[in-house]
Short mmCIF file of C-alpha atoms in Angstrom, two decimals:
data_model
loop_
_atom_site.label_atom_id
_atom_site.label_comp_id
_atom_site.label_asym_id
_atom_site.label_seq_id
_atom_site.Cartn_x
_atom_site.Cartn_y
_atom_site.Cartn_z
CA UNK A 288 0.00 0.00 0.00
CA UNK A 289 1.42 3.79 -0.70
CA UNK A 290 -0.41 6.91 0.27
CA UNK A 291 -1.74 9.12 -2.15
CA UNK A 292 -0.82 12.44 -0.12
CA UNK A 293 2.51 11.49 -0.51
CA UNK A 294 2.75 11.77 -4.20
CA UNK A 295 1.42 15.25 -3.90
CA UNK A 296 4.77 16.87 -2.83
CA UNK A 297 7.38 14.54 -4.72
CA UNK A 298 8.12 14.81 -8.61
CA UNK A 299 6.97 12.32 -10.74
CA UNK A 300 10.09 10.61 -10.93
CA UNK A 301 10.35 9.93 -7.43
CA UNK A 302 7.08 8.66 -6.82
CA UNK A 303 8.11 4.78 -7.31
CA UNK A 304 6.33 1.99 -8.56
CA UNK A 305 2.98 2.59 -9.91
CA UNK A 306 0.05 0.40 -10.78
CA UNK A 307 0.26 -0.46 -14.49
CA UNK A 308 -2.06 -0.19 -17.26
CA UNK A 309 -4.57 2.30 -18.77
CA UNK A 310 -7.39 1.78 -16.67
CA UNK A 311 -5.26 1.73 -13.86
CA UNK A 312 -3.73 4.50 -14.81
CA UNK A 313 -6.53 6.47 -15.39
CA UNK A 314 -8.23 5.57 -12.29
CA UNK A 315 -5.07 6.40 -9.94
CA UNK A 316 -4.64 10.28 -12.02
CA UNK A 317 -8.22 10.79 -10.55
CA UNK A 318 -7.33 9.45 -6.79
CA UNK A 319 -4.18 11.76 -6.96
CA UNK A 320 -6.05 15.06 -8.45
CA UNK A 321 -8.98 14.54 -5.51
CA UNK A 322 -5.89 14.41 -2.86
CA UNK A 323 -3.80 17.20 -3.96
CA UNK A 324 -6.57 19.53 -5.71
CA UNK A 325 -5.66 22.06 -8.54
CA UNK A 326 -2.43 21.65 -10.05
CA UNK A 327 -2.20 25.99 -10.42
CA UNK A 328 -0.13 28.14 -7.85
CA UNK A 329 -1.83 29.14 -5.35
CA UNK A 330 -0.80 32.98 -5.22
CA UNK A 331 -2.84 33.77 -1.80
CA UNK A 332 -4.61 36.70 -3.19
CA UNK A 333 -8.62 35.85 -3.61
CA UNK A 334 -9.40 36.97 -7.33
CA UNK A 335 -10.49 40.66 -7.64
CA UNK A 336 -14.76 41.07 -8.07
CA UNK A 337 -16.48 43.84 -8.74
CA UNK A 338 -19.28 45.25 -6.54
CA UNK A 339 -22.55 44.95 -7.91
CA UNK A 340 -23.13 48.52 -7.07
CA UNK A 341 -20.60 50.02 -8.89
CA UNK A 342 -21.18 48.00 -11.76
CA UNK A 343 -25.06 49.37 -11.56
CA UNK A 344 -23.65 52.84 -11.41
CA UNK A 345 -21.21 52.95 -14.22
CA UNK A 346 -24.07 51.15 -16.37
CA UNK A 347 -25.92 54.37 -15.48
CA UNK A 348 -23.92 57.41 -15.79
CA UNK A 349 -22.46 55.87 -19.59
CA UNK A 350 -25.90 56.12 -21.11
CA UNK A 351 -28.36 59.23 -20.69
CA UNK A 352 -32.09 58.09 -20.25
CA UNK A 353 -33.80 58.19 -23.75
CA UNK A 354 -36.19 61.41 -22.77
CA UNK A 355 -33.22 63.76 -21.86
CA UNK A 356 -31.83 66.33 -23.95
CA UNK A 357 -28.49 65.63 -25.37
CA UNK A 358 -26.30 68.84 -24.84
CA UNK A 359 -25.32 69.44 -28.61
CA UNK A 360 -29.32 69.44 -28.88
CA UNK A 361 -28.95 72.73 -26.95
CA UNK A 362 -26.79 74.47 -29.40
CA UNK A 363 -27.36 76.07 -32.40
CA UNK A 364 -26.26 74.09 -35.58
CA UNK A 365 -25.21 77.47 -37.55
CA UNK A 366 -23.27 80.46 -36.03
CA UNK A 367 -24.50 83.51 -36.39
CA UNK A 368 -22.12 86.34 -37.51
CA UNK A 369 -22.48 89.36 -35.54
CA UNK A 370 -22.07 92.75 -37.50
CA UNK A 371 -18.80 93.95 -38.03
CA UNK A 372 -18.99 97.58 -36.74
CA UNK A 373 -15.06 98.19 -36.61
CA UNK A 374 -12.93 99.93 -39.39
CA UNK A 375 -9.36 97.59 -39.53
CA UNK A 376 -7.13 100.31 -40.21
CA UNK A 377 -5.30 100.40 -43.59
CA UNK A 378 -1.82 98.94 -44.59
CA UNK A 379 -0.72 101.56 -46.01
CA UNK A 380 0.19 104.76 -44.66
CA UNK A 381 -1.73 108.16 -44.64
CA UNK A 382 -4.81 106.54 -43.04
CA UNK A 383 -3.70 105.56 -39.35
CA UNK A 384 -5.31 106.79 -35.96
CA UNK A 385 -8.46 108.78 -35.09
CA UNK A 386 -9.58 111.79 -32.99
CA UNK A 387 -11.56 112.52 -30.05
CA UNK A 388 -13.19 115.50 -27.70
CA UNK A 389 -15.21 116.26 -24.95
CA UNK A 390 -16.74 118.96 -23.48
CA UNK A 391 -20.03 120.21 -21.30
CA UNK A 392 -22.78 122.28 -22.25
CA UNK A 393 -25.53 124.20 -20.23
CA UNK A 394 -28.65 126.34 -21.26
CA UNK A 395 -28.95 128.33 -18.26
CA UNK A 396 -31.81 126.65 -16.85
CA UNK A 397 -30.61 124.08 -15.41
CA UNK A 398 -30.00 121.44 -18.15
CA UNK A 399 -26.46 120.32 -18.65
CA UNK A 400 -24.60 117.51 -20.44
CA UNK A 401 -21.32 115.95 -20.67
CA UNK A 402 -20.31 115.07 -24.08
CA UNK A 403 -17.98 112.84 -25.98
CA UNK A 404 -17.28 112.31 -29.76
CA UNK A 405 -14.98 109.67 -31.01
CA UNK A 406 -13.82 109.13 -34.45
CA UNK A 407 -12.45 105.80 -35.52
CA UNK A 408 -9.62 105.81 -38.05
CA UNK A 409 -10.90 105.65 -41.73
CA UNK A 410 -10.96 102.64 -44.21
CA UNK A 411 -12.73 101.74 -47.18
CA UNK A 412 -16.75 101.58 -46.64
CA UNK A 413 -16.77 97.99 -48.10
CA UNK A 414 -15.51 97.04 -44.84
CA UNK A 415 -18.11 97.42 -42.59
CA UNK A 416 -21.00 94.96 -43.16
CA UNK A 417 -24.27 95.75 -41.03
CA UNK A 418 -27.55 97.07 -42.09
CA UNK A 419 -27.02 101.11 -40.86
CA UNK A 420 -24.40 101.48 -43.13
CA UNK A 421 -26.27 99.62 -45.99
CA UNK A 422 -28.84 102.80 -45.69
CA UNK A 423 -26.32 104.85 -47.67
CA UNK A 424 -25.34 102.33 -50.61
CA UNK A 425 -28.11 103.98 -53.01
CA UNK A 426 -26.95 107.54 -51.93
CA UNK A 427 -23.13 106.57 -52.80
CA UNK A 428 -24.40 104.91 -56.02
CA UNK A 429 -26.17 108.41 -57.04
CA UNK A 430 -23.01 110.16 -56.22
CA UNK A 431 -21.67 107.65 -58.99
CA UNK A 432 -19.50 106.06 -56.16
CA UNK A 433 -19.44 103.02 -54.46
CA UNK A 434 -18.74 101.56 -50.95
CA UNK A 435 -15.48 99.88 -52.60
CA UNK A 436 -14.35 103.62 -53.41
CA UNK A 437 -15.41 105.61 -50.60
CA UNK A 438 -14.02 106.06 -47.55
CA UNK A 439 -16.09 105.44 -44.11
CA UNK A 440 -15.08 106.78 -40.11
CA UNK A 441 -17.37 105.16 -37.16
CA UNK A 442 -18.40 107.92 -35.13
CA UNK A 443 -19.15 106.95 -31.51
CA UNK A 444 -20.74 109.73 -28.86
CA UNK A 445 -21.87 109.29 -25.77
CA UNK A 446 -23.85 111.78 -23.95
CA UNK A 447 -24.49 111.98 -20.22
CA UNK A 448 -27.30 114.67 -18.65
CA UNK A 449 -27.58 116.63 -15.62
CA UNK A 450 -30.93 118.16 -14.80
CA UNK A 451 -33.67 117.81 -12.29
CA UNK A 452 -36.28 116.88 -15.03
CA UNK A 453 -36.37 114.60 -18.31
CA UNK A 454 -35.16 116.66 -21.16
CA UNK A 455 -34.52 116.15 -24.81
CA UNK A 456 -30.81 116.99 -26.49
CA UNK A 457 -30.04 117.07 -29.92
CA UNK A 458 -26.75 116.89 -31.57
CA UNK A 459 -25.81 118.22 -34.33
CA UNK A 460 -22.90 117.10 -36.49
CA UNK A 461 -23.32 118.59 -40.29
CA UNK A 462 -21.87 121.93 -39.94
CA UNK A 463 -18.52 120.69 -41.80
CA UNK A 464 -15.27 122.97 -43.29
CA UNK A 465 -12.46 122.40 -45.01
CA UNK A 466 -9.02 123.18 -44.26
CA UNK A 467 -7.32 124.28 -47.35
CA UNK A 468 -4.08 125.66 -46.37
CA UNK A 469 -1.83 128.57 -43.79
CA UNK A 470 -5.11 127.68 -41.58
CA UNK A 471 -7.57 129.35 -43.88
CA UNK A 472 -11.21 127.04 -44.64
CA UNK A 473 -14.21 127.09 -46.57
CA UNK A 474 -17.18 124.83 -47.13
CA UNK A 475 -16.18 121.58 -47.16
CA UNK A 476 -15.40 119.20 -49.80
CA UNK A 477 -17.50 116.19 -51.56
CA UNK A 478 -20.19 114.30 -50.68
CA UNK A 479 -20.62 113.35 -47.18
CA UNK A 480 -23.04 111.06 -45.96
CA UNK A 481 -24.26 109.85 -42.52
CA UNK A 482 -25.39 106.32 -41.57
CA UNK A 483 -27.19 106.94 -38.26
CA UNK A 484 -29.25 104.45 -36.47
CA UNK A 485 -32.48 104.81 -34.84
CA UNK A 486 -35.04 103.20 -32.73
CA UNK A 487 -37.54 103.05 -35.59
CA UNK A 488 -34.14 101.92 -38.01
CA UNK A 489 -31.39 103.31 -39.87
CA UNK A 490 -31.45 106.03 -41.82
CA UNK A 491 -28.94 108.27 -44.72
CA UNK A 492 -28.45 111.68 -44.15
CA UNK A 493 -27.02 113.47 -47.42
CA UNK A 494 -25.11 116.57 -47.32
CA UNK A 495 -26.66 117.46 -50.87
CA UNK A 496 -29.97 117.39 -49.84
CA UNK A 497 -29.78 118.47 -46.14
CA UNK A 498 -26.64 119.75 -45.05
CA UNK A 499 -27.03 120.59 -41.98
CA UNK A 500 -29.41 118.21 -40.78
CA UNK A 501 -27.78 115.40 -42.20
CA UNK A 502 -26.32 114.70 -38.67
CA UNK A 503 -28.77 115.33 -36.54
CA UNK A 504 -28.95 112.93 -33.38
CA UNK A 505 -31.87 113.39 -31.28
CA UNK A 506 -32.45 111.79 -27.36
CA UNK A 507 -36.54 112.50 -26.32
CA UNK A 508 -36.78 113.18 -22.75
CA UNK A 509 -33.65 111.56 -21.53
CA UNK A 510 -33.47 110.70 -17.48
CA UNK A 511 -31.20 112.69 -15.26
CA UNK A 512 -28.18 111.17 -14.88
CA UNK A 513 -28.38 108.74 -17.58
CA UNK A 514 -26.15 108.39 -20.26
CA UNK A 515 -26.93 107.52 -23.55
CA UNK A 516 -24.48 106.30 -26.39
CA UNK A 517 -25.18 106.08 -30.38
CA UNK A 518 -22.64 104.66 -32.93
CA UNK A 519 -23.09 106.08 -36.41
CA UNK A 520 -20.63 106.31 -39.88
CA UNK A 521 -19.77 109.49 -42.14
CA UNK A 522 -18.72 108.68 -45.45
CA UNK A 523 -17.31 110.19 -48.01
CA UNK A 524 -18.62 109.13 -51.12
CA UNK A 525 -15.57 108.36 -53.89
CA UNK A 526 -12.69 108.77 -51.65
CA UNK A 527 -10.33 106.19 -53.24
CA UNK A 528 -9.60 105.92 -56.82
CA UNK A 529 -6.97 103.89 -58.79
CA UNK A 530 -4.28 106.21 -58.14
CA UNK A 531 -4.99 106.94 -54.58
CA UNK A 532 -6.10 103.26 -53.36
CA UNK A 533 -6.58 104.26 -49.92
CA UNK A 534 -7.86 107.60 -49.73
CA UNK A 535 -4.87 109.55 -48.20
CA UNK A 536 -5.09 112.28 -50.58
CA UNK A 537 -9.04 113.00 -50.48
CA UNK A 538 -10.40 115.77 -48.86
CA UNK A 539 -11.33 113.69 -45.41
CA UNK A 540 -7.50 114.86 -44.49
CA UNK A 541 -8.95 118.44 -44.04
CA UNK A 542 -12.39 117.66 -43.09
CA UNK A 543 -13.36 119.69 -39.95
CA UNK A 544 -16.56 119.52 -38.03
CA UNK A 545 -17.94 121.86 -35.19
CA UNK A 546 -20.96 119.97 -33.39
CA UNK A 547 -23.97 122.03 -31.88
CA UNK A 548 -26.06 121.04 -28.83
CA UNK A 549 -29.74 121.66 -27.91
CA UNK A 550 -30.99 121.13 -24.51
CA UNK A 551 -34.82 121.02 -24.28
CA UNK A 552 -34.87 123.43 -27.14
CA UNK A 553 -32.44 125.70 -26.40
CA UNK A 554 -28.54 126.45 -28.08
CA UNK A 555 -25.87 126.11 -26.13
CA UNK A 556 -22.11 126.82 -26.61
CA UNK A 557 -20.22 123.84 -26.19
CA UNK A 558 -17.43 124.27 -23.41
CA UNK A 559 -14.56 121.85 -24.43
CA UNK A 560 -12.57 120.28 -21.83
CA UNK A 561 -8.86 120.17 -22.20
CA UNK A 562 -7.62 116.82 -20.91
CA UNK A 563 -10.62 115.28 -23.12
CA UNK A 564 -10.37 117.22 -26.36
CA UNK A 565 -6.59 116.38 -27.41
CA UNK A 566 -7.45 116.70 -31.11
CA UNK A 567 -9.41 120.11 -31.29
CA UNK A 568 -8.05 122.34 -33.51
CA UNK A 569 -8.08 126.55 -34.20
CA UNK A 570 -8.72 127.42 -37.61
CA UNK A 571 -9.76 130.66 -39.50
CA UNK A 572 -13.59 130.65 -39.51
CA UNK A 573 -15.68 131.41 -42.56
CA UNK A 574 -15.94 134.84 -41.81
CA UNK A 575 -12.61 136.02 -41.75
CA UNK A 576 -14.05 139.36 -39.02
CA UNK A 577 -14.88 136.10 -36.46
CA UNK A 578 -11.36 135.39 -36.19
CA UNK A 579 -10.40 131.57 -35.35
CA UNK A 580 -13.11 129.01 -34.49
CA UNK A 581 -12.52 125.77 -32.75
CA UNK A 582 -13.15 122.27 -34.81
CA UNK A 583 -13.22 118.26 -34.37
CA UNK A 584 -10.53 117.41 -37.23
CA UNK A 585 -11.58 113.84 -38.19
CA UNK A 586 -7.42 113.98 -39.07
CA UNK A 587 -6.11 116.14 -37.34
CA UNK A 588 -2.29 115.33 -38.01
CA UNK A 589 -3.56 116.19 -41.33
CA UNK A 590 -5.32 119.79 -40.28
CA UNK A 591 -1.91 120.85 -38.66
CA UNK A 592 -0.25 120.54 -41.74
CA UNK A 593 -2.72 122.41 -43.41
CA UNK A 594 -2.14 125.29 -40.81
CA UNK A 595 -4.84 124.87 -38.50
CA UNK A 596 -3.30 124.90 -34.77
CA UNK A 597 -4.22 122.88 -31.62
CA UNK A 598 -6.67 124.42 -29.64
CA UNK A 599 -5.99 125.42 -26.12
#
């Protein structure tokens, strides 16, 4: 008789005389697999499992329930452009920077505003796509222009009152001159248009038809203490041409503007403020007995060259 336990810890070799045949042999490779159970290593770690509860909650956080809204559902499947209201400036020279002011004005009783006028630097009209500008494409076409050969500037103003009731102010920027040269001006050059935007939509002022109410820009009974901002363009129809592709030499170099205010009806004379009005600039006024006048130069690099002096 041998025991089967102790063939379980000696090599096969060593494990003597064994009963012989096939069903013997058979028989006796059961008895020994019963005694010394799996032939693998036992590696003492229990084999890793998986909780049922995580396994529940990864099966529901990978797939959404069929009535929610996927998130790309919530998006738009076009973007919308948004207008381009911005000039790029040009790159070439002649055409870089812009020009600013501000100043109060009062009408003695009791109305008073703070105002500020900002013009972009100028590039071709073409440029800017949105529908205020688009007013003016059938006025440039009648000048025999187009937007590809005329030259636009965004104007930006903003206008803050102070006043113990709701008032209405009107601004006024058509009253243009030119500078010609040594300082001296006269009525100004070419045809200028304004794209001005409105509640009730945009509209084309013309300096052939109205010239000075082609700028108008009207605020009806405006709080105290609000302020109140409006973006328009002036153009100047035919501005570029073949030999002067970006406008340098038109007459916008010497264009000069001198705004007017109303407050509830009334003039007022516009009292510009120093540190905010870096590009005014002193030229000879129409009348030559009224001396110098002060003007917005839309260039004014371009004004001092043509003799007209900063303001002080």
């Amino acid at each position: 008789m041998f025991r089967l336990s102790s063939l379980c810890h000696q090599p096969p070799a060593r494990r003597g005389r064994l009963p012989r045949g096939p069903l013997a042999a058979l028989l006796l490779a059961g008895l020994v697999a019963t005694a010394c159970g799996s032939s693998q290593p036992d590696s003492g770690t229990p084999p890793r499992t998986t909780p049922s509860s995580l396994t529940s909650s990864a099966a529901s956080t990978s797939a959404a329930p069929s009535d929610s809204p996927s998130f790309a559902s919530e998006l738009p499947t076009t973007a919308t452009p948004e207008p381009t209201t911005a000039i790029p400036e040009p790159s070439e020279s002649g055409l870089l920077g812009g020009s600013s002011i501000g100043g109060t004005a009062e009408n003695g009783q009791g109305d008073r505003v703070h105002l500020t006028i900002t013009f972009d630097a100028p590039g071709p009209a073409s440029d800017i796509l949105n529908t205020v500008i688009d007013s003016c494409r059938s006025a440039v076409a009648a000048a025999n222009s187009s937007f590809e050969r005329s030259l636009a500037v965004t104007v930006r103003v903003s206008v803050e009152v102070t006043s113990a009731l709701p008032t209405t102010v009107v601004l006024k920027l058509g009253d243009h001159a030119q500078a010609i040269g040594d300082g001296e001006t006269e009525p100004a050059h070419g045809v200028r248009l304004w794209a001005k935007n409105y509640s009730d939509g945009p509209q084309c002022g013309s300096s052939i038809s109205d010239v000075k109410e082609a700028a108008n820009i009207r605020w009806t009974d405006v709080a105290p203490g609000s302020i109140n901002r409006w973006t328009g363009w002036l153009i100047l129809a035919g501005s570029i041409t073949p030999s002067d592709p970006t406008g340098s030499k038109s007459s916008l170099g010497g264009l000069l503007i001198s705004p007017h205010v109303t407050l509830a009806g009334s003039s007022t004379t516009i009292r510009y403020l120093t540190s905010e009005s870096p590009h005014l600039v002193s030229c000879s006024a129409h009348d030559a007995a009224a001396g110098t006048a002060n003007y917005v130069a839309v260039r004014p690099d371009d004004a001092q060259r043509l003799g007209c002096g900063r303001a002080r």
